mmCIF file of C-alpha atoms in Angstrom:
data_model
loop_
_atom_site.group_PDB
_atom_site.id
_atom_site.type_symbol
_atom_site.label_atom_id
_atom_site.label_comp_id
_atom_site.label_asym_id
_atom_site.label_seq_id
_atom_site.Cartn_x
_atom_site.Cartn_y
_atom_site.Cartn_z
ATOM 1 C CA MET A 1 5.136 -12.782 0.201
ATOM 2 C CA ARG A 2 8.500 -11.993 -1.304
ATOM 3 C CA GLY A 3 9.652 -8.393 -1.639
ATOM 4 C CA SER A 4 8.681 -7.928 -5.282
ATOM 5 C CA LEU A 5 5.161 -9.271 -4.758
ATOM 6 C CA ARG A 6 4.782 -7.137 -1.630
ATOM 7 C CA ALA A 7 5.828 -4.091 -3.654
ATOM 8 C CA GLU A 8 3.291 -4.982 -6.331
ATOM 9 C CA VAL A 9 0.220 -5.320 -4.080
ATOM 10 C CA LEU A 10 1.026 -2.576 -1.569
ATOM 11 C CA PRO A 11 -0.212 0.220 -3.895
ATOM 12 C CA ASN A 12 -3.649 -1.400 -3.646
ATOM 13 C CA ALA A 13 -3.767 -0.361 0.015
ATOM 14 C CA CYS A 14 -3.899 3.323 -1.076
ATOM 15 C CA LEU A 15 -1.776 4.356 1.902
ATOM 16 C CA SER A 16 -1.018 7.946 2.778
ATOM 17 C CA ALA A 17 2.523 9.061 2.009
ATOM 18 C CA THR A 18 3.325 9.046 5.728
ATOM 19 C CA ALA A 19 2.007 5.503 6.204
ATOM 20 C CA ARG A 20 4.035 4.317 3.214
ATOM 21 C CA ASP A 21 7.187 5.992 4.567
ATOM 22 C CA ILE A 22 6.646 4.316 7.931
ATOM 23 C CA PHE A 23 6.055 0.948 6.281
ATOM 24 C CA ASP A 24 9.296 1.365 4.327
ATOM 25 C CA VAL A 25 11.212 2.024 7.561
ATOM 26 C CA LEU A 26 9.526 -0.954 9.238
ATOM 27 C CA THR A 27 10.372 -3.346 6.408
ATOM 28 C CA ALA A 28 13.982 -2.142 6.384
ATOM 29 C CA ARG A 29 14.321 -2.778 10.140
ATOM 30 C CA GLN A 30 12.327 -5.987 10.475
ATOM 31 C CA GLU A 31 13.666 -9.265 11.715
ATOM 32 C CA PRO A 32 12.933 -12.264 9.470
ATOM 33 C CA GLY A 33 9.219 -12.980 9.887
ATOM 34 C CA GLY A 34 8.188 -9.352 10.350
ATOM 35 C CA LEU A 35 8.950 -8.418 13.961
ATOM 36 C CA VAL A 36 10.154 -4.804 14.283
ATOM 37 C CA ARG A 37 11.540 -3.405 17.514
ATOM 38 C CA ILE A 38 10.925 0.320 17.264
ATOM 39 C CA ARG A 39 9.011 2.981 19.178
ATOM 40 C CA GLN A 40 6.789 5.629 17.653
ATOM 41 C CA GLN A 41 9.187 8.295 18.946
ATOM 42 C CA GLN A 42 12.022 6.708 16.949
ATOM 43 C CA LEU A 43 9.864 6.686 13.813
ATOM 44 C CA ALA A 44 8.903 10.318 14.394
ATOM 45 C CA GLU A 45 12.555 11.340 14.769
ATOM 46 C CA ARG A 46 13.685 9.265 11.774
ATOM 47 C CA LEU A 47 11.055 10.804 9.467
ATOM 48 C CA GLY A 48 10.909 14.292 10.991
ATOM 49 C CA LEU A 49 7.251 13.923 11.971
ATOM 50 C CA SER A 50 5.150 14.582 15.027
ATOM 51 C CA GLN A 51 4.217 11.586 17.150
ATOM 52 C CA SER A 52 0.548 12.226 16.369
ATOM 53 C CA ALA A 53 1.262 11.949 12.612
ATOM 54 C CA VAL A 54 3.115 8.679 13.223
ATOM 55 C CA SER A 55 0.258 7.409 15.384
ATOM 56 C CA ARG A 56 -2.305 8.184 12.649
ATOM 57 C CA ALA A 57 -0.188 6.461 10.007
ATOM 58 C CA ILE A 58 0.318 3.386 12.191
ATOM 59 C CA GLY A 59 -3.446 3.353 12.731
ATOM 60 C CA GLN A 60 -3.905 3.301 8.969
ATOM 61 C CA LEU A 61 -1.432 0.414 8.637
ATOM 62 C CA ARG A 62 -3.342 -1.486 11.341
ATOM 63 C CA ASP A 63 -6.728 -0.741 9.747
ATOM 64 C CA LYS A 64 -5.469 -2.157 6.438
ATOM 65 C CA GLY A 65 -4.144 -5.267 8.201
ATOM 66 C CA ILE A 66 -0.560 -4.509 7.207
ATOM 67 C CA ILE A 67 0.642 -4.585 10.816
ATOM 68 C CA SER A 68 -0.825 -6.441 13.771
ATOM 69 C CA GLU A 69 -3.321 -4.934 16.173
ATOM 70 C CA ARG A 70 -1.818 -6.736 19.102
ATOM 71 C CA GLN A 71 1.806 -6.189 20.013
ATOM 72 C CA ARG A 72 3.576 -5.084 23.115
ATOM 73 C CA LYS A 73 4.931 -1.568 23.447
ATOM 74 C CA GLY A 74 8.038 -0.934 21.388
ATOM 75 C CA THR A 75 7.370 -3.690 18.862
ATOM 76 C CA LEU A 76 5.322 -3.974 15.703
ATOM 77 C CA LEU A 77 4.567 -7.066 13.652
ATOM 78 C CA ILE A 78 4.246 -6.906 9.886
ATOM 79 C CA HIS A 79 1.601 -9.209 8.401
ATOM 80 C CA PRO A 80 3.185 -12.635 7.777
ATOM 81 C CA LEU A 81 2.281 -12.479 4.080
ATOM 82 C CA LEU A 82 3.959 -9.058 3.728
ATOM 83 C CA ALA A 83 6.978 -9.750 5.947
ATOM 84 C CA GLY A 84 10.509 -10.530 4.823
ATOM 85 C CA TYR A 85 12.114 -13.928 5.291
ATOM 86 C CA GLU A 86 15.565 -15.457 5.023
ATOM 87 C CA SER A 87 14.391 -17.847 2.316
ATOM 88 C CA LEU A 88 11.315 -19.357 0.701
ATOM 89 C CA ALA A 89 11.655 -22.365 3.019
ATOM 90 C CA HIS A 90 11.755 -20.051 6.059
ATOM 91 C CA MET A 91 8.590 -18.288 4.856
ATOM 92 C CA THR A 92 6.794 -21.600 4.265
ATOM 93 C CA ASN A 93 7.804 -22.958 7.673
ATOM 94 C CA HIS A 94 6.772 -19.728 9.414
ATOM 95 C CA LEU A 95 3.365 -19.591 7.700
ATOM 96 C CA GLU A 96 2.674 -23.271 8.459
ATOM 97 C CA ALA A 97 3.737 -23.032 12.116
ATOM 98 C CA PRO A 98 0.775 -23.478 14.475
ATOM 99 C CA ASP A 99 1.751 -20.438 16.559
ATOM 100 C CA THR A 100 1.844 -18.059 13.557
ATOM 101 C CA HIS A 101 -1.175 -15.773 13.643
ATOM 102 C CA VAL A 102 -2.352 -14.718 10.170
ATOM 103 C CA TRP A 103 -4.957 -11.960 10.300
ATOM 104 C CA PRO A 104 -7.048 -10.529 7.429
ATOM 105 C CA ILE A 105 -5.579 -8.073 4.948
ATOM 106 C CA ASN A 106 -8.120 -5.286 4.470
ATOM 107 C CA PHE A 107 -7.340 -4.125 0.944
ATOM 108 C CA PRO A 108 -7.695 -5.730 -2.487
ATOM 109 C CA VAL A 109 -4.685 -7.762 -3.593
ATOM 110 C CA GLY A 110 -5.754 -8.156 -7.230
ATOM 111 C CA ASP A 111 -3.970 -7.036 -10.358
ATOM 112 C CA ILE A 112 -5.575 -3.583 -10.628
ATOM 113 C CA ARG A 113 -5.140 -0.865 -8.015
ATOM 114 C CA PRO A 114 -8.414 0.710 -6.914
ATOM 115 C CA PRO A 115 -8.781 4.477 -7.470
ATOM 116 C CA ARG A 116 -7.036 6.693 -4.959
ATOM 117 C CA VAL A 117 -9.258 8.223 -2.302
ATOM 118 C CA ARG A 118 -8.386 11.712 -3.505
ATOM 119 C CA ASP A 119 -8.640 10.802 -7.187
ATOM 120 C CA GLY A 120 -10.610 13.623 -8.833
ATOM 121 C CA ARG A 121 -12.257 11.099 -11.112
ATOM 122 C CA THR A 122 -14.038 9.210 -8.329
ATOM 123 C CA GLY A 123 -17.630 10.228 -7.751
ATOM 124 C CA THR A 124 -17.851 12.027 -11.092
ATOM 125 C CA ASP A 125 -19.100 11.176 -14.547
ATOM 126 C CA PHE A 126 -15.578 10.213 -15.616
ATOM 127 C CA ASP A 127 -15.720 7.085 -17.726
ATOM 128 C CA PRO A 128 -12.465 5.133 -17.830
ATOM 129 C CA ASP A 129 -13.722 3.344 -20.971
ATOM 130 C CA PRO A 130 -11.662 4.693 -23.887
ATOM 131 C CA ASP A 131 -14.738 4.413 -26.125
ATOM 132 C CA PRO A 132 -17.538 6.039 -24.100
ATOM 133 C CA ASP A 133 -19.938 6.029 -27.080
ATOM 134 C CA GLY A 134 -20.096 2.262 -27.026
ATOM 135 C CA GLY A 135 -18.658 1.883 -30.518
ATOM 136 C CA GLU A 136 -20.607 4.633 -32.301
ATOM 137 C CA ASP A 137 -18.749 6.768 -34.802
ATOM 138 C CA ALA A 138 -17.756 10.195 -33.598
ATOM 139 C CA PRO A 139 -19.397 13.088 -35.459
ATOM 140 C CA ALA A 140 -17.328 14.258 -38.408
ATOM 141 C CA PRO A 141 -15.762 17.684 -37.936
ATOM 142 C CA GLU A 142 -17.035 20.459 -40.167
ATOM 143 C CA ALA A 143 -14.892 20.984 -43.248
ATOM 144 C CA ARG A 144 -12.542 23.912 -42.873
ATOM 145 C CA PRO A 145 -12.288 26.405 -45.707
ATOM 146 C CA ALA A 146 -9.147 26.236 -47.792
ATOM 147 C CA LEU A 147 -6.720 28.998 -46.912
ATOM 148 C CA ARG A 148 -4.842 30.995 -49.542
ATOM 149 C CA LEU A 149 -1.747 33.072 -49.058
ATOM 150 C CA ALA A 150 -2.149 36.771 -49.826
ATOM 151 C CA GLY A 151 0.188 38.278 -52.108
#
């Protein structure tokens, strides 16, 4: 997935701000194909966070399938479809290689972002339909009396 497409579908993951910041650092430091050599302590220092906050955010990235579950200490692997490549040919060759592991992405990659978890409209009677009456005419407002200037 090229950078612009990655940027377009990533909002669908509904990541926390911390997870998104960490993903931004990871993508900036990745080798072609998505391998990132970085420790959680380095991420914590870079972003001014506690290691527990970094650990939670990395857990969220793993749960969404954005980074791999299985990597050795000090390295992370960005999903091959979200990783950066030197060229389109490099991406195609990497994705077709028999040793490339492609795991599931656990968020919708369609054209419309799902509602945010903290969106006040979720779980309420909010109707995103701009015409909630189903096409019925709205009641006419009562006529206001004509005003006259005193004087």
